[in-house]
Short mmCIF file of C-alpha atoms and ligand atoms in Angstrom, two decimals:
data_model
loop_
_atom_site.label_atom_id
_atom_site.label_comp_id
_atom_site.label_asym_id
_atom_site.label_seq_id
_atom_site.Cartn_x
_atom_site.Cartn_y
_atom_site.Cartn_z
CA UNK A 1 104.28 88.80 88.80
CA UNK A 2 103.20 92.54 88.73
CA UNK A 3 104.24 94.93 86.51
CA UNK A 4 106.04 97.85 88.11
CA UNK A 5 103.46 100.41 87.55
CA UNK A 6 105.16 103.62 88.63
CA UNK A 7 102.06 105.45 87.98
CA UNK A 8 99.62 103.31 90.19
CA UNK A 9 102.83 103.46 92.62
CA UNK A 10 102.98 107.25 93.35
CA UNK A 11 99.39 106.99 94.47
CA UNK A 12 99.89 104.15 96.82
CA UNK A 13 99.74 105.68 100.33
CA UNK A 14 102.76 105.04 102.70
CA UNK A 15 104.81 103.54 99.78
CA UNK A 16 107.71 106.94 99.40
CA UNK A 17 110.19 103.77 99.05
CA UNK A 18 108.38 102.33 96.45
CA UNK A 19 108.28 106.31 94.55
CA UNK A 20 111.90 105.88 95.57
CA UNK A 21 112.70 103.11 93.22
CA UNK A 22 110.26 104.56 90.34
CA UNK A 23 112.38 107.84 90.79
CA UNK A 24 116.00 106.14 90.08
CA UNK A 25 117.80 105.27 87.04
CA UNK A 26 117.06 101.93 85.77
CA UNK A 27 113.79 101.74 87.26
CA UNK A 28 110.73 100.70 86.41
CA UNK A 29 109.72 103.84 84.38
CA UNK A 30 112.49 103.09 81.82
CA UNK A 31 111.56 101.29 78.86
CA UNK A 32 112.37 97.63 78.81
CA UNK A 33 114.52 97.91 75.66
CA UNK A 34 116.96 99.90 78.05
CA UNK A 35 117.35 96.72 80.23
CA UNK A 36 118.49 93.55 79.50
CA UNK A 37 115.27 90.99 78.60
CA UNK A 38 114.52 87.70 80.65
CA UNK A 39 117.00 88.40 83.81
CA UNK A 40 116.22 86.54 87.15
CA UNK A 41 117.25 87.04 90.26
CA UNK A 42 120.86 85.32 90.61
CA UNK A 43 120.00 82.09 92.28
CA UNK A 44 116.95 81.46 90.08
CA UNK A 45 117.16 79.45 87.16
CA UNK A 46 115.03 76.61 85.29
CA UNK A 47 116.44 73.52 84.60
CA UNK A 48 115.18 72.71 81.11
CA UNK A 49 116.37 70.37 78.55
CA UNK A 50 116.18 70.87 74.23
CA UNK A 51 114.56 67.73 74.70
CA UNK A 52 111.94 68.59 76.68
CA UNK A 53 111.86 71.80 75.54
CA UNK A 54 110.75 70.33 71.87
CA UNK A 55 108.52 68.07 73.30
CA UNK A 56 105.57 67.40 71.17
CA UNK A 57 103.32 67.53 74.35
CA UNK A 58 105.65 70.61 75.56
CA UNK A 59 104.49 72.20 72.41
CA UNK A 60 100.99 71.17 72.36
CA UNK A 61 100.31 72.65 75.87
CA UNK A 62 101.95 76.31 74.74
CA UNK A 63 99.50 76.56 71.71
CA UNK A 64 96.50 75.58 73.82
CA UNK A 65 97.33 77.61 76.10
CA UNK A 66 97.99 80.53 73.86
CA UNK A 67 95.08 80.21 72.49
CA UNK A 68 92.69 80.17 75.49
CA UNK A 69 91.71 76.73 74.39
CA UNK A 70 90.61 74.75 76.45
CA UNK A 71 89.01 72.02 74.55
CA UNK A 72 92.64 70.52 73.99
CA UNK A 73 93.50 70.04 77.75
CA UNK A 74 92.56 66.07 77.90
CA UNK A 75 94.48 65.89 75.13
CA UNK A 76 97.35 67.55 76.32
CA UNK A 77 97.09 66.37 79.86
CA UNK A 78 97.18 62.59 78.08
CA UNK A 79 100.35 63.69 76.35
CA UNK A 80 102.12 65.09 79.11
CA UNK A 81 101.30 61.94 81.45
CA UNK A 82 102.92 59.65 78.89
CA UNK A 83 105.55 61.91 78.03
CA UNK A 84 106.34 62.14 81.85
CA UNK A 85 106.52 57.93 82.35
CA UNK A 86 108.97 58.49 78.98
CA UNK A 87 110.87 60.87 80.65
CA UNK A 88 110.82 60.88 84.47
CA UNK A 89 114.03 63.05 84.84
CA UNK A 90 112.76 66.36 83.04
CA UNK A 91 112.01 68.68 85.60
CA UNK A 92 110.15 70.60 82.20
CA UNK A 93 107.43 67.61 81.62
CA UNK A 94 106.61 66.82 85.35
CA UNK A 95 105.96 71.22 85.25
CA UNK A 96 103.66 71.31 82.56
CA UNK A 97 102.35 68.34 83.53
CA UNK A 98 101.19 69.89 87.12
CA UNK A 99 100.38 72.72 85.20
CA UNK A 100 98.10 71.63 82.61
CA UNK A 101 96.06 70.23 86.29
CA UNK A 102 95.96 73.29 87.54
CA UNK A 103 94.67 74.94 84.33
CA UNK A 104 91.85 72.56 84.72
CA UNK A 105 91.07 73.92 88.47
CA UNK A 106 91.57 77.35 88.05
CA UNK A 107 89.32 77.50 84.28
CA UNK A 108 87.00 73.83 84.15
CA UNK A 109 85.06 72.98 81.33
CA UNK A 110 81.58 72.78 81.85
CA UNK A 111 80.86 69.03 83.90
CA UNK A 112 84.72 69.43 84.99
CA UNK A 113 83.59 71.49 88.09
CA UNK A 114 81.91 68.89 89.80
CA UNK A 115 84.55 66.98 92.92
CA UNK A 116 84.92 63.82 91.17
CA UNK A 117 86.76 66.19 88.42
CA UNK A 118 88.56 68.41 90.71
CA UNK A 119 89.98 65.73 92.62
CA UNK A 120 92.29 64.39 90.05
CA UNK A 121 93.37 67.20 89.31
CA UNK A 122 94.19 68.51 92.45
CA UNK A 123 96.72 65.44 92.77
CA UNK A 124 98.20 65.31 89.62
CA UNK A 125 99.08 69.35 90.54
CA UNK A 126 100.11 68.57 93.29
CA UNK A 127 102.21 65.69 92.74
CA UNK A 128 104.03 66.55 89.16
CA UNK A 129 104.69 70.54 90.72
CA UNK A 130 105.71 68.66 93.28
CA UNK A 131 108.52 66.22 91.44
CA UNK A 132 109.38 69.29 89.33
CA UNK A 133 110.82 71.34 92.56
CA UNK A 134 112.40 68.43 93.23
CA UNK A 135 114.02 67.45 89.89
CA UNK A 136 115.26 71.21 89.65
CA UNK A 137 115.69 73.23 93.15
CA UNK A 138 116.10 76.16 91.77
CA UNK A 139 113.34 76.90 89.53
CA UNK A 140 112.16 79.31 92.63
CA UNK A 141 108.47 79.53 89.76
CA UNK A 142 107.28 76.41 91.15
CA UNK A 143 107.16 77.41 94.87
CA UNK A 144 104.39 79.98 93.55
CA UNK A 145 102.02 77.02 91.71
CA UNK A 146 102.58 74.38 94.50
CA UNK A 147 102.48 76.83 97.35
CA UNK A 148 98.78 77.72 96.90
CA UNK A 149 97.92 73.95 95.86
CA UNK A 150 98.72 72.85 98.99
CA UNK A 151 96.96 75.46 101.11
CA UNK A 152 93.94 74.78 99.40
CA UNK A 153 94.18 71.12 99.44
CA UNK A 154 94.68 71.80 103.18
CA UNK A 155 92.08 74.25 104.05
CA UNK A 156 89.47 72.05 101.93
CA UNK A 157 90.76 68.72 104.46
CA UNK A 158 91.10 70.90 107.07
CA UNK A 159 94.50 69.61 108.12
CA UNK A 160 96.62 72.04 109.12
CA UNK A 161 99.46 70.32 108.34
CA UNK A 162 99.38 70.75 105.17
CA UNK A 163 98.25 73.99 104.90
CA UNK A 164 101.75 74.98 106.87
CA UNK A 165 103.48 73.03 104.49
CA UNK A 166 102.47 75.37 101.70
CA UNK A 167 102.39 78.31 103.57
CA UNK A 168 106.51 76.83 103.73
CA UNK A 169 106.77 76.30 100.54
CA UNK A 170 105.32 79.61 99.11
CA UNK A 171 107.72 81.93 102.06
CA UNK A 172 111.13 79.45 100.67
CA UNK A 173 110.00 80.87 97.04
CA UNK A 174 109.66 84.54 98.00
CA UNK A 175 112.72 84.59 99.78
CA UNK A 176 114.10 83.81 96.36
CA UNK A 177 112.24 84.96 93.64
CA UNK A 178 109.70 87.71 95.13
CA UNK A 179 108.71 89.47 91.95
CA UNK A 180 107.16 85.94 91.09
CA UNK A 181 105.97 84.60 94.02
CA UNK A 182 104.71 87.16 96.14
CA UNK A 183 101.74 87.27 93.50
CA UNK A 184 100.69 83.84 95.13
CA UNK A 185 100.14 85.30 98.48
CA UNK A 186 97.85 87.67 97.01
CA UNK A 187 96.16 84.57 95.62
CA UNK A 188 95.68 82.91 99.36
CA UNK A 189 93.96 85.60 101.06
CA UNK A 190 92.64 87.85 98.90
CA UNK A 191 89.09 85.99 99.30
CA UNK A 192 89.18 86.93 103.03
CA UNK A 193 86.65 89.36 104.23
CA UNK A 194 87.97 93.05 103.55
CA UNK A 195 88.06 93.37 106.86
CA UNK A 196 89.89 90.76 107.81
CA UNK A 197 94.11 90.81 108.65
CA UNK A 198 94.54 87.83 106.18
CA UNK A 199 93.19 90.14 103.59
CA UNK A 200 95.30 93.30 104.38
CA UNK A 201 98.45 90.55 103.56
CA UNK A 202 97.06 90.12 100.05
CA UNK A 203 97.37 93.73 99.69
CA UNK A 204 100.61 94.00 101.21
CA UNK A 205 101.68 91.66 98.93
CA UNK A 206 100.81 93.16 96.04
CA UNK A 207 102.70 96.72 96.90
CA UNK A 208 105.72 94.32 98.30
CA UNK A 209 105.48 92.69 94.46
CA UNK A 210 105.72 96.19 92.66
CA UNK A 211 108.53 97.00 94.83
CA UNK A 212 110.46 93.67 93.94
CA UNK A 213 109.80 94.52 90.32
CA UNK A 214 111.22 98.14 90.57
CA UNK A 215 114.02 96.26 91.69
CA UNK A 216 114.51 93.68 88.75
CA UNK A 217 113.75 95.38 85.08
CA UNK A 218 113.77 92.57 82.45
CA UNK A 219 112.35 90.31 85.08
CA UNK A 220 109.85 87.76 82.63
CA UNK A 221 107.85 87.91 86.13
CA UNK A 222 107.10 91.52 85.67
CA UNK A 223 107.28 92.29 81.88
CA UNK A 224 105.26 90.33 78.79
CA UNK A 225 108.45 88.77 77.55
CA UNK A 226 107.25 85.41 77.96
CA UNK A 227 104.03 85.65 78.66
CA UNK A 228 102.07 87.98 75.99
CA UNK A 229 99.62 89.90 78.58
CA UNK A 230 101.25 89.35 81.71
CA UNK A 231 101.04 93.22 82.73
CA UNK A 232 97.44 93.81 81.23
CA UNK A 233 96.25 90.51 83.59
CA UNK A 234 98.46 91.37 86.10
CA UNK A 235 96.81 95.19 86.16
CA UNK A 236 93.18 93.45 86.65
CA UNK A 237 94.21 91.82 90.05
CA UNK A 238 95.88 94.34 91.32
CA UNK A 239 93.21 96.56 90.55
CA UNK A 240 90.20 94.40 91.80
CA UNK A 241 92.27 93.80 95.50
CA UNK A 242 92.99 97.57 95.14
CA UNK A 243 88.90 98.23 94.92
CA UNK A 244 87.91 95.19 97.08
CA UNK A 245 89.92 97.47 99.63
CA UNK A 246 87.98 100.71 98.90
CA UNK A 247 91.30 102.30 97.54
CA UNK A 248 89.92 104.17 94.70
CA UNK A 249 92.36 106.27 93.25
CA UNK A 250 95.01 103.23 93.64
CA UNK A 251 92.69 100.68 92.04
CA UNK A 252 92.00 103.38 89.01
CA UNK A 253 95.19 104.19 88.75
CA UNK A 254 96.08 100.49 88.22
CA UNK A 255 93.30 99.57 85.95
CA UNK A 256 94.23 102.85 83.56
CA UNK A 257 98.40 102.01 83.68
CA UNK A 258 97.35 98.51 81.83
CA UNK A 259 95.76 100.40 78.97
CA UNK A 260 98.88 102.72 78.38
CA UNK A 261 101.02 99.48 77.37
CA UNK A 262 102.50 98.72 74.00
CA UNK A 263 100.51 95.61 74.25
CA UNK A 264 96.91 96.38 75.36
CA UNK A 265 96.07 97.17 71.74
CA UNK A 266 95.77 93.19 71.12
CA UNK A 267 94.57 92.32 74.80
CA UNK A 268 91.14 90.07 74.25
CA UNK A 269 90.30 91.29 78.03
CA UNK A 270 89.97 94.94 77.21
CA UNK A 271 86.38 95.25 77.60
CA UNK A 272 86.79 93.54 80.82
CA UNK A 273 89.28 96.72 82.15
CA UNK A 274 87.61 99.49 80.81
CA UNK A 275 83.93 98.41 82.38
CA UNK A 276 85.99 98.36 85.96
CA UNK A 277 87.03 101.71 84.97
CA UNK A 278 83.90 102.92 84.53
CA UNK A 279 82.00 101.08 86.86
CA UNK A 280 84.41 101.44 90.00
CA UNK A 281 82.09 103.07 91.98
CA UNK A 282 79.83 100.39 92.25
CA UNK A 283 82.14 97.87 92.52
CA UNK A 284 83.43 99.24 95.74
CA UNK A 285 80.25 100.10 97.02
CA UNK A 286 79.25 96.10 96.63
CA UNK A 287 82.44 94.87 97.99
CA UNK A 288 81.98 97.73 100.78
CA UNK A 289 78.25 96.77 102.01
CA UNK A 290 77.58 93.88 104.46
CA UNK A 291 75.69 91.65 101.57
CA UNK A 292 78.03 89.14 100.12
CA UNK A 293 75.43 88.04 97.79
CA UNK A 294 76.19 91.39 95.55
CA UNK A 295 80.47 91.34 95.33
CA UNK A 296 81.43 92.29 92.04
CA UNK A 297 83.08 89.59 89.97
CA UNK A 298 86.62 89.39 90.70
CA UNK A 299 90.06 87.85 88.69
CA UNK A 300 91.56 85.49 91.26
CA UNK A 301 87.95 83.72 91.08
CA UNK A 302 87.41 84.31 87.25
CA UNK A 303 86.90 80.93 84.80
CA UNK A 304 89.18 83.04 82.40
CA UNK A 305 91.71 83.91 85.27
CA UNK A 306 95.09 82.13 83.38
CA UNK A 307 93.40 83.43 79.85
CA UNK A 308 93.65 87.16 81.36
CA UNK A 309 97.54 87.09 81.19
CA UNK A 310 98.28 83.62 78.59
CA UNK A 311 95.70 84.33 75.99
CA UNK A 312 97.80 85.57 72.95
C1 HEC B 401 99.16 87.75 86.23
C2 HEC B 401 99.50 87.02 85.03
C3 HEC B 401 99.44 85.50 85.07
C4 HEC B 401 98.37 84.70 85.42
C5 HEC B 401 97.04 85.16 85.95
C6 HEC B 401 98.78 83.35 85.19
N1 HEC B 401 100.06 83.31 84.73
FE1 HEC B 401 101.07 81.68 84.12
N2 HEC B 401 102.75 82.78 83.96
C7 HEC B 401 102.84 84.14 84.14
C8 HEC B 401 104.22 84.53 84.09
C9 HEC B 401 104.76 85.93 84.25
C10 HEC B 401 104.96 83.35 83.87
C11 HEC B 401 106.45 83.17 83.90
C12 HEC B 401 107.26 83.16 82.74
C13 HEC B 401 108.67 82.93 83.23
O1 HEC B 401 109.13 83.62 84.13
O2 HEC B 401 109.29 82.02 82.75
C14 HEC B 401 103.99 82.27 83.75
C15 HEC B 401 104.31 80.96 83.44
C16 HEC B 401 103.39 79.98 83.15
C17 HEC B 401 103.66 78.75 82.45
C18 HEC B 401 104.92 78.39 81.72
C19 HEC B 401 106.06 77.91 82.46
C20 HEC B 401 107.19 77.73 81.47
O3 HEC B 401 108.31 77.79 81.91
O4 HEC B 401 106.99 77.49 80.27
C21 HEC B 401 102.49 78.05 82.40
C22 HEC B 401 102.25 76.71 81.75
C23 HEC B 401 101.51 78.83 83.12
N3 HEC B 401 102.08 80.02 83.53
C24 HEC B 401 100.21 78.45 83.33
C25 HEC B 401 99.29 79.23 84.02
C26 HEC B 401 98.00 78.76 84.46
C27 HEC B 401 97.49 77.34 84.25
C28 HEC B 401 97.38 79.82 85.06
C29 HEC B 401 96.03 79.85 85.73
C30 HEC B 401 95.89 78.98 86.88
C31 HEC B 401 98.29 80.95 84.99
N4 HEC B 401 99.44 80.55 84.38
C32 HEC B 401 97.98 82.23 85.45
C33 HEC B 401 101.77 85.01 84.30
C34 HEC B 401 100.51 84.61 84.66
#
């Protein structure tokens, strides 16, 4: 899900394959009106319907979510539950439906933090993500929402299990779609102790995700076709697991591509990039000490985290 940012790339150490594919024809430096819009890897596809496509529920969840607002979630999770009993065969509904759930976990309303909120929540992602891989195989998307549902449901049961079975789940949708999914993997470890191996895979993952995006211009994983700020929000995580890392150059050079874009003109999250810029010292210095107390705020834990790249 990460832009290809050729200039973040040439300053990536041991990455001359990644400079590689920012140095060839077609690649990520040329501009995406030179390559065709919305293509997917061949083997990827979505398995949507006009019907559900013009769904009144569909609909209300893009605007909300568009909008940042989430005082229209109940409503459109009540929507998309009735729409789904309506219309149990739309791989579409049972989607939004897991998605609108996971909206809730990742950005809760005040008194929606709270277990007896989360709960629900955490099954209705689970489930409805679930029924939507199932009603449509190859929407290769889904492996990336349900992947890191599961872990977490697993880790917080400690039953290992399941946390296999997402670790399963997220490795069948990389195999297939890696410019998408291999931002999940970032999402799994990157709250592992610098120092830890299971953090140095978050970062791997994020260099093997430019790389995959060299490799498919027009990609709607890597570009804001479809969703408006996808590269600007994109930029922030990469940059904050850049800095979390100590890699200073990498994480500045990361933060600053986001603000060359066409689109970070009309990017609500601005002030949020350009005080990283300019406080990147410090942030590295309080992910770098021994005091967890201090760590900088970071996107993957963010109540704004979907916002960053869906906010219009
Ligand atoms: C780094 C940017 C980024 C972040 C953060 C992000 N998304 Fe997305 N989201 C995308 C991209 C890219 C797509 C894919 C569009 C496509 O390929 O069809 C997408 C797709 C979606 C879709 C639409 C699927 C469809 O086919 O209509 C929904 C709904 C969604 N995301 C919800 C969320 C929620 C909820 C969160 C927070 C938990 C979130 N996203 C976080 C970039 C992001």
């Amino acid at each position: 899900m990460i832009e290809a940012y050729c200039g973040a790339m040439k300053l990536l150490a041991a990455t001359t394959l990644l400079v590689a594919a920012c140095a060839s024809p077609g690649g990520s430096d040329a501009p995406d009106a030179a390559v065709p819009s919305n293509t997917r890897p061949t083997g990827v596809a979505l398995c949507y319907s006009t019907t559900a496509s013009n769904h009144p529920a569909v609909v209300m969840f893009d605007a909300a979510l568009r909008a940042g607002d989430r005082s229209k979630r109940a409503a459109v999770i009540e929507s998309l539950k009735v729409a789904a009993e309506a219309l149990p065969g739309e791989e579409q509904i049972h989607l939004m439906l897991g998605l609108a759930h996971l909206w809730r976990l990742a950005e809760p309303l005040a008194g929606e933090e709270m277990p007896s909120a989360q709960l629900p929540s955490a099954l209705g992602a689970r489930d409805h993500l679930k029924r939507a891989y199932e009603l449509c195989p190859t929407d290769h998307r889904i492996a990336a929402w349900l992947g890191p549902i599961l872990v977490r449901f697993g880790r917080t049961l400690q039953d290992q299990a399941t946390i296999d079975e997402g670790f399963a789940v997220l490795d069948r949708g990389i195999a297939a779609y890696p410019s998408f999914v291999l931002f999940s993997r970032l999402l799994v470890f990157a709250d592992s102790p610098r120092t830890d191996p299971a953090f140095q895979t978050a970062l791997g993952a994020v260099v093997e995700n430019i790389d995959a995006c060299a490799a498919t211009p027009g990609d709607p994983a890597c570009t804001n076709s479809i969703v408006p700020h996808n590269r600007e929000g994109a930029a922030l995580f990469l940059g904050d697991v850049l800095a979390k890392n100590g890699s200073r150059s990498e994480a500045e050079a990361a933060y600053s591509d986001a603000k060359a874009g066409a689109d970070f003109p009309s990017w609500s999250y601005q002030p949020e990039l350009t005080a990283r810029i300019q406080g990147l010292d410090d942030r590295i210095a309080r992910h770098e000490n021994t005091d967890p107390s201090d760590d900088p705020p970071v996107a993957w834990a963010a109540t704004t985290q979907c916002a960053f790249c869906h906010t219009q």
